[in-house]
CSV table of C-alpha atoms and ligand atoms in Angstrom, one decimal:
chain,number,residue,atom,x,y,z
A,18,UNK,CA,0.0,0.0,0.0
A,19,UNK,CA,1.3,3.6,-0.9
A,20,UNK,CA,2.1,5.1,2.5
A,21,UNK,CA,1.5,9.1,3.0
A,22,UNK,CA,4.7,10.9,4.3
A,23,UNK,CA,3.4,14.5,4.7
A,24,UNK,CA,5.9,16.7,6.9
A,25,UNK,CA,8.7,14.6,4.4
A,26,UNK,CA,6.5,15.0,1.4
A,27,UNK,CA,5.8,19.1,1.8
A,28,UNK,CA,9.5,19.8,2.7
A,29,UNK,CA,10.9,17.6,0.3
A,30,UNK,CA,9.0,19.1,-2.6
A,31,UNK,CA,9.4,23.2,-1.6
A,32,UNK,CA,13.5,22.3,-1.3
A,33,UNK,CA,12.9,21.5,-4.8
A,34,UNK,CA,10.8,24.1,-5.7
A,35,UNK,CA,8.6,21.8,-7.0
A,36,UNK,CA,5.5,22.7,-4.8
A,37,UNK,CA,4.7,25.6,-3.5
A,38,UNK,CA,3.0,25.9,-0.7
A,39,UNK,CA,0.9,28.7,0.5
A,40,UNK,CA,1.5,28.3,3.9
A,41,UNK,CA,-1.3,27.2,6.4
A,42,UNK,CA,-1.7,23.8,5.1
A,43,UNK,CA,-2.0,20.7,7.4
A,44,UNK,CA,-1.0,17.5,7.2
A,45,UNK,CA,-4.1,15.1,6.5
A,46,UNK,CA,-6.0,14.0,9.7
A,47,UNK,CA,-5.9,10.4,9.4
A,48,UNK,CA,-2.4,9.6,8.5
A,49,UNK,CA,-2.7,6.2,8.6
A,50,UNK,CA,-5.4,5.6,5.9
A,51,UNK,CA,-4.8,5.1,2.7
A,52,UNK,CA,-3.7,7.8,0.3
A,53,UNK,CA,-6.8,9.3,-1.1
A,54,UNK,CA,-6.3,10.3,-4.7
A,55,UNK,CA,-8.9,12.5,-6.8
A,56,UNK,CA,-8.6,11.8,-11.0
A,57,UNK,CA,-10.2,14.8,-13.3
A,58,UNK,CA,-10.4,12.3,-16.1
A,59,UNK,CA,-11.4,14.5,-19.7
A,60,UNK,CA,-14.0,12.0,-20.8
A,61,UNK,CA,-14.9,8.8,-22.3
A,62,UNK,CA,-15.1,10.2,-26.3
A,63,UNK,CA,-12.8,7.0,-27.4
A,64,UNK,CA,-12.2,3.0,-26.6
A,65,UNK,CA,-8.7,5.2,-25.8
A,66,UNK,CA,-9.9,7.2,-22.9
A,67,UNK,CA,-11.8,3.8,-21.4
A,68,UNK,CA,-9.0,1.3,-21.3
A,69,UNK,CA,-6.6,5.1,-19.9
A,70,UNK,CA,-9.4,5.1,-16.7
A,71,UNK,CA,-9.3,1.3,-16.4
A,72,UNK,CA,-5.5,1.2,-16.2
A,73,UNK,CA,-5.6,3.9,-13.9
A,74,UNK,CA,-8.2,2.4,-11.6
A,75,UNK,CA,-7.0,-1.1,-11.9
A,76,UNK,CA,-3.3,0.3,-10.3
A,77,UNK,CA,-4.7,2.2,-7.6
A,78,UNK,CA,-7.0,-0.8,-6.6
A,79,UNK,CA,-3.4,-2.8,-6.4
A,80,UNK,CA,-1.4,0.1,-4.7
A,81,UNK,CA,-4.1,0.5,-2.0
A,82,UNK,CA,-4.7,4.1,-3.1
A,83,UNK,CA,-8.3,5.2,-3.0
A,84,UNK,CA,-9.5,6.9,-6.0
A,85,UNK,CA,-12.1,9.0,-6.8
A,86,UNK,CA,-13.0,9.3,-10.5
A,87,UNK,CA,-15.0,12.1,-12.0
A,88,UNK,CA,-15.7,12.5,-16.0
A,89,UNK,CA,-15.3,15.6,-17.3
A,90,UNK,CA,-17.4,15.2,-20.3
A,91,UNK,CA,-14.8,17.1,-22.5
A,92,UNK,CA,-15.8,20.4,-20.9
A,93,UNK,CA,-13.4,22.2,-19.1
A,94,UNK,CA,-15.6,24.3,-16.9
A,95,UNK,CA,-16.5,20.6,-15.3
A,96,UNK,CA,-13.3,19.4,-15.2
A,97,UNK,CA,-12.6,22.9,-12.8
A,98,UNK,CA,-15.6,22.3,-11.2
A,99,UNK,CA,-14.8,19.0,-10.0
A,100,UNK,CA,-10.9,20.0,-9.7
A,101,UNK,CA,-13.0,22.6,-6.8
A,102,UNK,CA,-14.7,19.4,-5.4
A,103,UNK,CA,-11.5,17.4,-4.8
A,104,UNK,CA,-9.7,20.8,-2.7
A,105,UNK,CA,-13.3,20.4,-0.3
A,106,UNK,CA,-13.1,16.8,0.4
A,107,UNK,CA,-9.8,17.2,0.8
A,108,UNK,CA,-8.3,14.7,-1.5
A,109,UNK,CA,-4.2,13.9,-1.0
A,110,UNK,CA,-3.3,14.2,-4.3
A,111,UNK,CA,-4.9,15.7,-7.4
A,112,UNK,CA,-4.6,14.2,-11.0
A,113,UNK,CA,-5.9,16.1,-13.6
A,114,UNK,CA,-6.0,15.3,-17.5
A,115,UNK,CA,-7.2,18.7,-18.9
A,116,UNK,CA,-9.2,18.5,-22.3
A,117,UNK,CA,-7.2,21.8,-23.1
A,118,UNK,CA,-4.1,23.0,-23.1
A,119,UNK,CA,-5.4,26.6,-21.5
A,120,UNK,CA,-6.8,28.5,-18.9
A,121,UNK,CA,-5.7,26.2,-15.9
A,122,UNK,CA,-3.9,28.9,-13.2
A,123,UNK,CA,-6.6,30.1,-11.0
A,124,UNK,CA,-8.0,26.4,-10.0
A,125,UNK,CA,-3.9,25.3,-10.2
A,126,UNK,CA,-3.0,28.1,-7.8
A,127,UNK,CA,-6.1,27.0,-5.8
A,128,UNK,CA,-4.6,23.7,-5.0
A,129,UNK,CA,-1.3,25.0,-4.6
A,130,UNK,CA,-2.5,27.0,-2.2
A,131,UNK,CA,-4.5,24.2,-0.6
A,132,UNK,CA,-1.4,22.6,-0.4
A,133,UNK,CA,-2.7,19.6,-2.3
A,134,UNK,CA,0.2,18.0,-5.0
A,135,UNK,CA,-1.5,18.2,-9.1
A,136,UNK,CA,-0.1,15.1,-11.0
A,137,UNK,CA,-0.9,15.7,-15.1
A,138,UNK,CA,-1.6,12.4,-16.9
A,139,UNK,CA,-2.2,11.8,-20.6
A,140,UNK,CA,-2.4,16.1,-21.9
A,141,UNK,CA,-0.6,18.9,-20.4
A,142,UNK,CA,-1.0,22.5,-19.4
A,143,UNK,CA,-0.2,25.2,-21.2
A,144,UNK,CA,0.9,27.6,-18.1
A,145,UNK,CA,4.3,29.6,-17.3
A,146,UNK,CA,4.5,28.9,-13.5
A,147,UNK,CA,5.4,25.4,-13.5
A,148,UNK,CA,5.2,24.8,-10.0
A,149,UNK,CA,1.0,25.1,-10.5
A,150,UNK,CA,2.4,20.6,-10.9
A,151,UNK,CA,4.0,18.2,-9.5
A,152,UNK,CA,4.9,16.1,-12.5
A,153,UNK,CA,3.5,15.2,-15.9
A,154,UNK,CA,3.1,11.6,-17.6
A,155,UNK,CA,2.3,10.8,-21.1
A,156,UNK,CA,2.8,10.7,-24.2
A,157,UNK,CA,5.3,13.2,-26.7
A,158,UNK,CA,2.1,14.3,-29.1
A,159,UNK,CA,4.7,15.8,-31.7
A,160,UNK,CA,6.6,12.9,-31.9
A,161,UNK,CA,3.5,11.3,-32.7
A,162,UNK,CA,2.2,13.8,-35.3
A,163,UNK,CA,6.1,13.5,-36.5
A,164,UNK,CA,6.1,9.3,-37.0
A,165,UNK,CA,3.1,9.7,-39.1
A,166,UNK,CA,4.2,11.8,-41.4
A,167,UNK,CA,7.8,10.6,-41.3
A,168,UNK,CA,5.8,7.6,-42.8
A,169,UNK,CA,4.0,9.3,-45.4
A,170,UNK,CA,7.1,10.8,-46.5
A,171,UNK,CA,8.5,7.6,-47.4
A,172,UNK,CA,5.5,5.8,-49.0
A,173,UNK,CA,5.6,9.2,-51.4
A,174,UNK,CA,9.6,9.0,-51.4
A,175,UNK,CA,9.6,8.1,-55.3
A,176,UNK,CA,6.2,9.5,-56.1
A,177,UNK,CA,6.2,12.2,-58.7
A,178,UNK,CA,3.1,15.4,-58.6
A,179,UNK,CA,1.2,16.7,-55.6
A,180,UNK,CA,-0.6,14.7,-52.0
A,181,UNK,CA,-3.3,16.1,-51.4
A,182,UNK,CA,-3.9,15.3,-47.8
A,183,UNK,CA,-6.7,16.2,-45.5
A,184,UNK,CA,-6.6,16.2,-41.6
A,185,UNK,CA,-9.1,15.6,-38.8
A,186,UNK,CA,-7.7,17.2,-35.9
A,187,UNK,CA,-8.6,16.3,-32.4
A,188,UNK,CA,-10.3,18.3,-30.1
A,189,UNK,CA,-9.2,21.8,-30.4
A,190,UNK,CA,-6.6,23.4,-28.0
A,191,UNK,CA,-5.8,20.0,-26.8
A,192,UNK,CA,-2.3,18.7,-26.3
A,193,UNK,CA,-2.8,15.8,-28.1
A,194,UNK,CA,-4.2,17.7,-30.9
A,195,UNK,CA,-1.7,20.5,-30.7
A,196,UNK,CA,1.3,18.1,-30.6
A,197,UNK,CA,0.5,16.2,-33.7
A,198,UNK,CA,-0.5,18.7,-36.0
A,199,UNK,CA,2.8,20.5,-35.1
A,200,UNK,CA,4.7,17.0,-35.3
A,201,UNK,CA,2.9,16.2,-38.8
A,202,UNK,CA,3.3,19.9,-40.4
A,203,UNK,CA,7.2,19.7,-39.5
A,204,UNK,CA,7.7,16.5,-41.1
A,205,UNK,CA,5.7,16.8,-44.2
A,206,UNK,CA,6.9,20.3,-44.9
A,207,UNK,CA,10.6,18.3,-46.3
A,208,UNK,CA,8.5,17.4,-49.5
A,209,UNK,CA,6.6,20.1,-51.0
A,210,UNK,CA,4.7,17.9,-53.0
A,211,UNK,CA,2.7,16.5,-49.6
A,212,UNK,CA,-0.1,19.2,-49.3
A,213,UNK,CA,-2.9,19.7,-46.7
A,214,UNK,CA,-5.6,21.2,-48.3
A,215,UNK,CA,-7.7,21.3,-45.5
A,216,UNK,CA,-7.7,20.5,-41.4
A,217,UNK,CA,-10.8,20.4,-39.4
A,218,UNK,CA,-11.8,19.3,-35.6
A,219,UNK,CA,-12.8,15.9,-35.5
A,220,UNK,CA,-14.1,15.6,-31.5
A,221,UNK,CA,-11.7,12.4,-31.1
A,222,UNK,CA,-14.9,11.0,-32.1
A,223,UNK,CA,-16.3,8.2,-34.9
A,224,UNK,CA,-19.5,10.5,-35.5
A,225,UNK,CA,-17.9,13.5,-35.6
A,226,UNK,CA,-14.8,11.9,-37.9
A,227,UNK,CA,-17.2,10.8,-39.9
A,228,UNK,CA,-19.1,14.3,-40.4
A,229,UNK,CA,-16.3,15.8,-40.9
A,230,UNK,CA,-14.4,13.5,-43.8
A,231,UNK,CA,-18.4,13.2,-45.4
A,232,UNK,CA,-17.4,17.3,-45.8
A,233,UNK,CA,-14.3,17.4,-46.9
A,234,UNK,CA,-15.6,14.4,-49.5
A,235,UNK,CA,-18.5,16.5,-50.8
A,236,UNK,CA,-15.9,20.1,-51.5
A,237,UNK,CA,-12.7,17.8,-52.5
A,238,UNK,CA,-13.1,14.5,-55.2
A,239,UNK,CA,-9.2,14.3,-55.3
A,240,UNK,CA,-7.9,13.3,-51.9
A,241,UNK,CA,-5.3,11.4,-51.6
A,242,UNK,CA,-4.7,10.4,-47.6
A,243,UNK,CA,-6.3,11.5,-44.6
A,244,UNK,CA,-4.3,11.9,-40.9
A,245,UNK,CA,-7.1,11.7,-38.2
A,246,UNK,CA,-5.8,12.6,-34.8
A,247,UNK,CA,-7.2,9.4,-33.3
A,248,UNK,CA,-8.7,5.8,-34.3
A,249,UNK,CA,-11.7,6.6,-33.7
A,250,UNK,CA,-11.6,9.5,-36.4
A,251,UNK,CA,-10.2,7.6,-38.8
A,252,UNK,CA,-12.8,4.6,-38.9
A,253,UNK,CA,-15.3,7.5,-38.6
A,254,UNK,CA,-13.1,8.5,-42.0
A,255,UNK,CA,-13.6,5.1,-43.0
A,256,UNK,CA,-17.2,5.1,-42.9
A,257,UNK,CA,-17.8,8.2,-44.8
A,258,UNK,CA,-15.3,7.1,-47.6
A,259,UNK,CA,-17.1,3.9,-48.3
A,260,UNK,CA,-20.6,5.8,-48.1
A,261,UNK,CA,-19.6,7.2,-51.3
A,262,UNK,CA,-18.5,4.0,-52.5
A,263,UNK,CA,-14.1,4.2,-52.5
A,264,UNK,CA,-12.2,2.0,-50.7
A,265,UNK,CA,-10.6,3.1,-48.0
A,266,UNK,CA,-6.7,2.1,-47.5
A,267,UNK,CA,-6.6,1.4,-51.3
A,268,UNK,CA,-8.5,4.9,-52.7
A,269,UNK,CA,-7.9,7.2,-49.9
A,270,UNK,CA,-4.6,6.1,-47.2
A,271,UNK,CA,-5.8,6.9,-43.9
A,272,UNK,CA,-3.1,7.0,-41.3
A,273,UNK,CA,-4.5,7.3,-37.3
A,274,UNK,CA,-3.1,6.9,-33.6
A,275,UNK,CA,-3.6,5.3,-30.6
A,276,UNK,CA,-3.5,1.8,-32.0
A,277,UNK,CA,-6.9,0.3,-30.1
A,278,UNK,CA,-8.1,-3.1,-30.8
A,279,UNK,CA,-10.6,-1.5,-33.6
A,280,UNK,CA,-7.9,0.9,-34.9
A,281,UNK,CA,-5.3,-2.3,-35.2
A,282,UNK,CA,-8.4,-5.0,-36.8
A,283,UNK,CA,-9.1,-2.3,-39.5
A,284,UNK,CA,-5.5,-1.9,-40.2
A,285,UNK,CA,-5.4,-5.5,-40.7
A,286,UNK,CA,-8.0,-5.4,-42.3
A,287,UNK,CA,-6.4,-3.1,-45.0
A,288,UNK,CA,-9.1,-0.1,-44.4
A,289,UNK,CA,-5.9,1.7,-42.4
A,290,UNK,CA,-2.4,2.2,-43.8
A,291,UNK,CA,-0.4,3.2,-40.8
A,292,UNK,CA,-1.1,3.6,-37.4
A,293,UNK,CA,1.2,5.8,-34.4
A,294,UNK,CA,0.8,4.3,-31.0
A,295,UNK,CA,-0.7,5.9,-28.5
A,296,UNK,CA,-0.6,4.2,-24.8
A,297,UNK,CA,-2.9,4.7,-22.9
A,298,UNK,CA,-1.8,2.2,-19.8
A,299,UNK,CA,-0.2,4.8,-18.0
A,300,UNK,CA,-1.8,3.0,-14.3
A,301,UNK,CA,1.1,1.7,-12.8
A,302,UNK,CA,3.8,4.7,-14.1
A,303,UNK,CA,0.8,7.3,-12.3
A,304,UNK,CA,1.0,4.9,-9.5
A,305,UNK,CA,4.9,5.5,-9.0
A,306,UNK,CA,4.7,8.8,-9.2
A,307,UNK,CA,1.8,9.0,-6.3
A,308,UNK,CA,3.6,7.1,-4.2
A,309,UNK,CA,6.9,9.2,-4.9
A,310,UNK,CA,4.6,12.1,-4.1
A,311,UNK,CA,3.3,10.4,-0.6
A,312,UNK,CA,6.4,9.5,0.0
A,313,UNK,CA,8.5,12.8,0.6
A,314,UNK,CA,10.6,12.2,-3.2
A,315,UNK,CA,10.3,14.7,-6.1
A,316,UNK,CA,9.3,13.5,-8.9
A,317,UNK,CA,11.1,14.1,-12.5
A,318,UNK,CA,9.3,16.8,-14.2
A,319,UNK,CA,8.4,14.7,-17.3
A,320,UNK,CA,7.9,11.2,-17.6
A,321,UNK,CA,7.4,10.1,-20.8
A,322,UNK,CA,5.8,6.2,-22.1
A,323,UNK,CA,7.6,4.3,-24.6
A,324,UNK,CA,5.2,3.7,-27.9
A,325,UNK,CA,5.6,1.7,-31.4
A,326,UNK,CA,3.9,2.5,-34.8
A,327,UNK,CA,2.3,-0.1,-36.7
A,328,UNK,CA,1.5,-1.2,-40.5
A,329,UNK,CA,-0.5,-3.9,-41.7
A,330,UNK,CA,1.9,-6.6,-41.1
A,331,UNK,CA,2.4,-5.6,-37.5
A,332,UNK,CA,-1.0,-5.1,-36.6
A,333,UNK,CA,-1.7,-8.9,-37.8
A,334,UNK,CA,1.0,-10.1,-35.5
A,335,UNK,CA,0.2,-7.6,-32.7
A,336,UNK,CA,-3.8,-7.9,-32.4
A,337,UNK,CA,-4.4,-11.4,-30.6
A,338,UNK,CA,-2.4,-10.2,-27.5
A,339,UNK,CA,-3.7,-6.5,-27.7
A,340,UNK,CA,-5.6,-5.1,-24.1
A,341,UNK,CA,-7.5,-2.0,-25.5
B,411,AHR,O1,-5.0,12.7,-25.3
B,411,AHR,C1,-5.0,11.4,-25.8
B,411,AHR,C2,-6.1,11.4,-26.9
B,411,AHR,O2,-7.3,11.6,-26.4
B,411,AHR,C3,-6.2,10.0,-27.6
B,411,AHR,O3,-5.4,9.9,-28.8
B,411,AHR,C4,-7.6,10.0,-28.0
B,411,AHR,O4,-8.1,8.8,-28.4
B,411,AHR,C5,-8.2,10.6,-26.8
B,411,AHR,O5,-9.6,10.9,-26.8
């Protein structure tokens, strides 16, 4: 069971700078208990956000740590709300993963204030006081956005006349959205021939991937590959380019991430082309880092997960032992 270490934890973290604390706070009553910790999760718009809660809730459950889960239903003024809930029950430790990037200091400074450690998980902040955290876990987004069109570069290595390419971004002002189109931009921009003729928000949902690519469809009859920010875009993609009766994979390339279970059997399957790992199992790295946290340590500032890509072939040989 992750023990709390409070008089450690406080003075180990303001030696580091890495909390501040706004003086006035008190260790928790019941030291003995088990850490209590309070996850502002951003939703449950993919299979990606699911097996990211599960993984997170299955590792607590085996560290002893007592979580409280609230959904923030891709709005940020209930993700603050509930940020606000967690300071009043008085929760040990606060992880947050903010649907945007933005507009985070005032609850941050609340808890900083409150004296009550933020762990990010998944997406980051966008803030310039960086003591408003503890610690943040996830995923590099550009490096992401940057794989997939490293891959498209290749496939259109010896290819001769323009790519016209469209994308389906994720939810705007995200990190995950930000980071990929910034990772994708810079690597296409090395062949001028690759051209994206159009970029709209896709929800990180099928329906609304699926709206969106029926658009682009109806204004554009020459596209050549599509980059949706997620899986669940790019099956939405998928539906929409066999509504108007292409194939997709063969007609239109459709390159996604995350790498679900659905994402990989459509990849298989030959509908997808390429597909950038995202993890989402990031249970028992949070999990360290809380008990770090209870435990007086400081944390690194970044802590980033390991990820693969995958093309057809791999995702045949990956999919039988895939969780998510
Ligand atoms: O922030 C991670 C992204 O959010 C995942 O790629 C996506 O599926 C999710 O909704």
């Amino acid at each position: 069971m992750i023990a709390r270490v409070w008089g450690v934890c406080l003075a180990g973290l303001l030696a580091a700078g890495a909390l501040g604390c706004g003086g006035g706070q008190s260790p928790p009553a019941d030291d003995d208990g088990p850490v209590v910790v309070g996850f502002s999760q951003v939703g449950t718009e993919s299979a990606w956000q699911v097996a990211n809660t599960e993984s997170i809730r299955e590792a607590a459950a085996a560290a002893g740590v007592r979580l409280e889960v609230r959904d923030g239903m891709q709005k940020q003024e209930q993700q603050i709300a509930d940020i606000r809930a967690f300071l009043g029950s008085g929760v040990d430790v606060i992880v947050l993963s903010p649907v945007v990037e933005s507009g985070w200091d005032a609850v941050l400074q609340d808890a900083k204030d409150a004296g009550t450690p933020v762990i990010l998980v998944d997406r980051t902040v966008d803030t310039t006081d960086t003591s408003l955290y503890v610690t943040a876990l996830g995923s590099d987004f550009v490096a992401e956005g940057r794989t997939a069109g490293e891959w498209l570069v290749e496939q259109y290595r010896e290819a001769d006349g323009p790519v016209r390419i469209v994308e389906i971004e994720g939810t705007t002002g995200a990190a995950s959205t930000n980071g990929r189109l910034k990772g994708f931009a810079e690597a296409v921009a090395v062949d001028p021939d690759l051209q994206v003729i159009a970029s709209r928000d896709g929800g990180f949902t099928r329906e609304q991937g699926a709206r969106v690519m029926a658009g682009f469809l109806k204004k554009y009859d020459d596209i050549d590959v599509v980059f949706a920010h997620n899986d669940e875009e790019g099956l939405g993609a998928v539906d929409a380019i066999e509504a108007v009766r292409k194939r997709p994979g063969t007609d239109i390339k459709i390159i996604t991430v995350d790498a679900t279970r659905a994402g990989l059997t459509a990849l298989a399957q030959g509908k997808l082309n390429y597909v950038v790992e995202c993890n989402p199992l990031l249970g028992p790295q949070l999990m360290e880092l809380v008990e770090q946290v209870a435990a007086g340590q400081t944390p690194p500032r970044r802590v980033l997960t390991t990820e693969t890509a995958f093309d057809q072939e791999s995702a045949r040989a990956a999919l039988p032992g895939r969780k998510y």
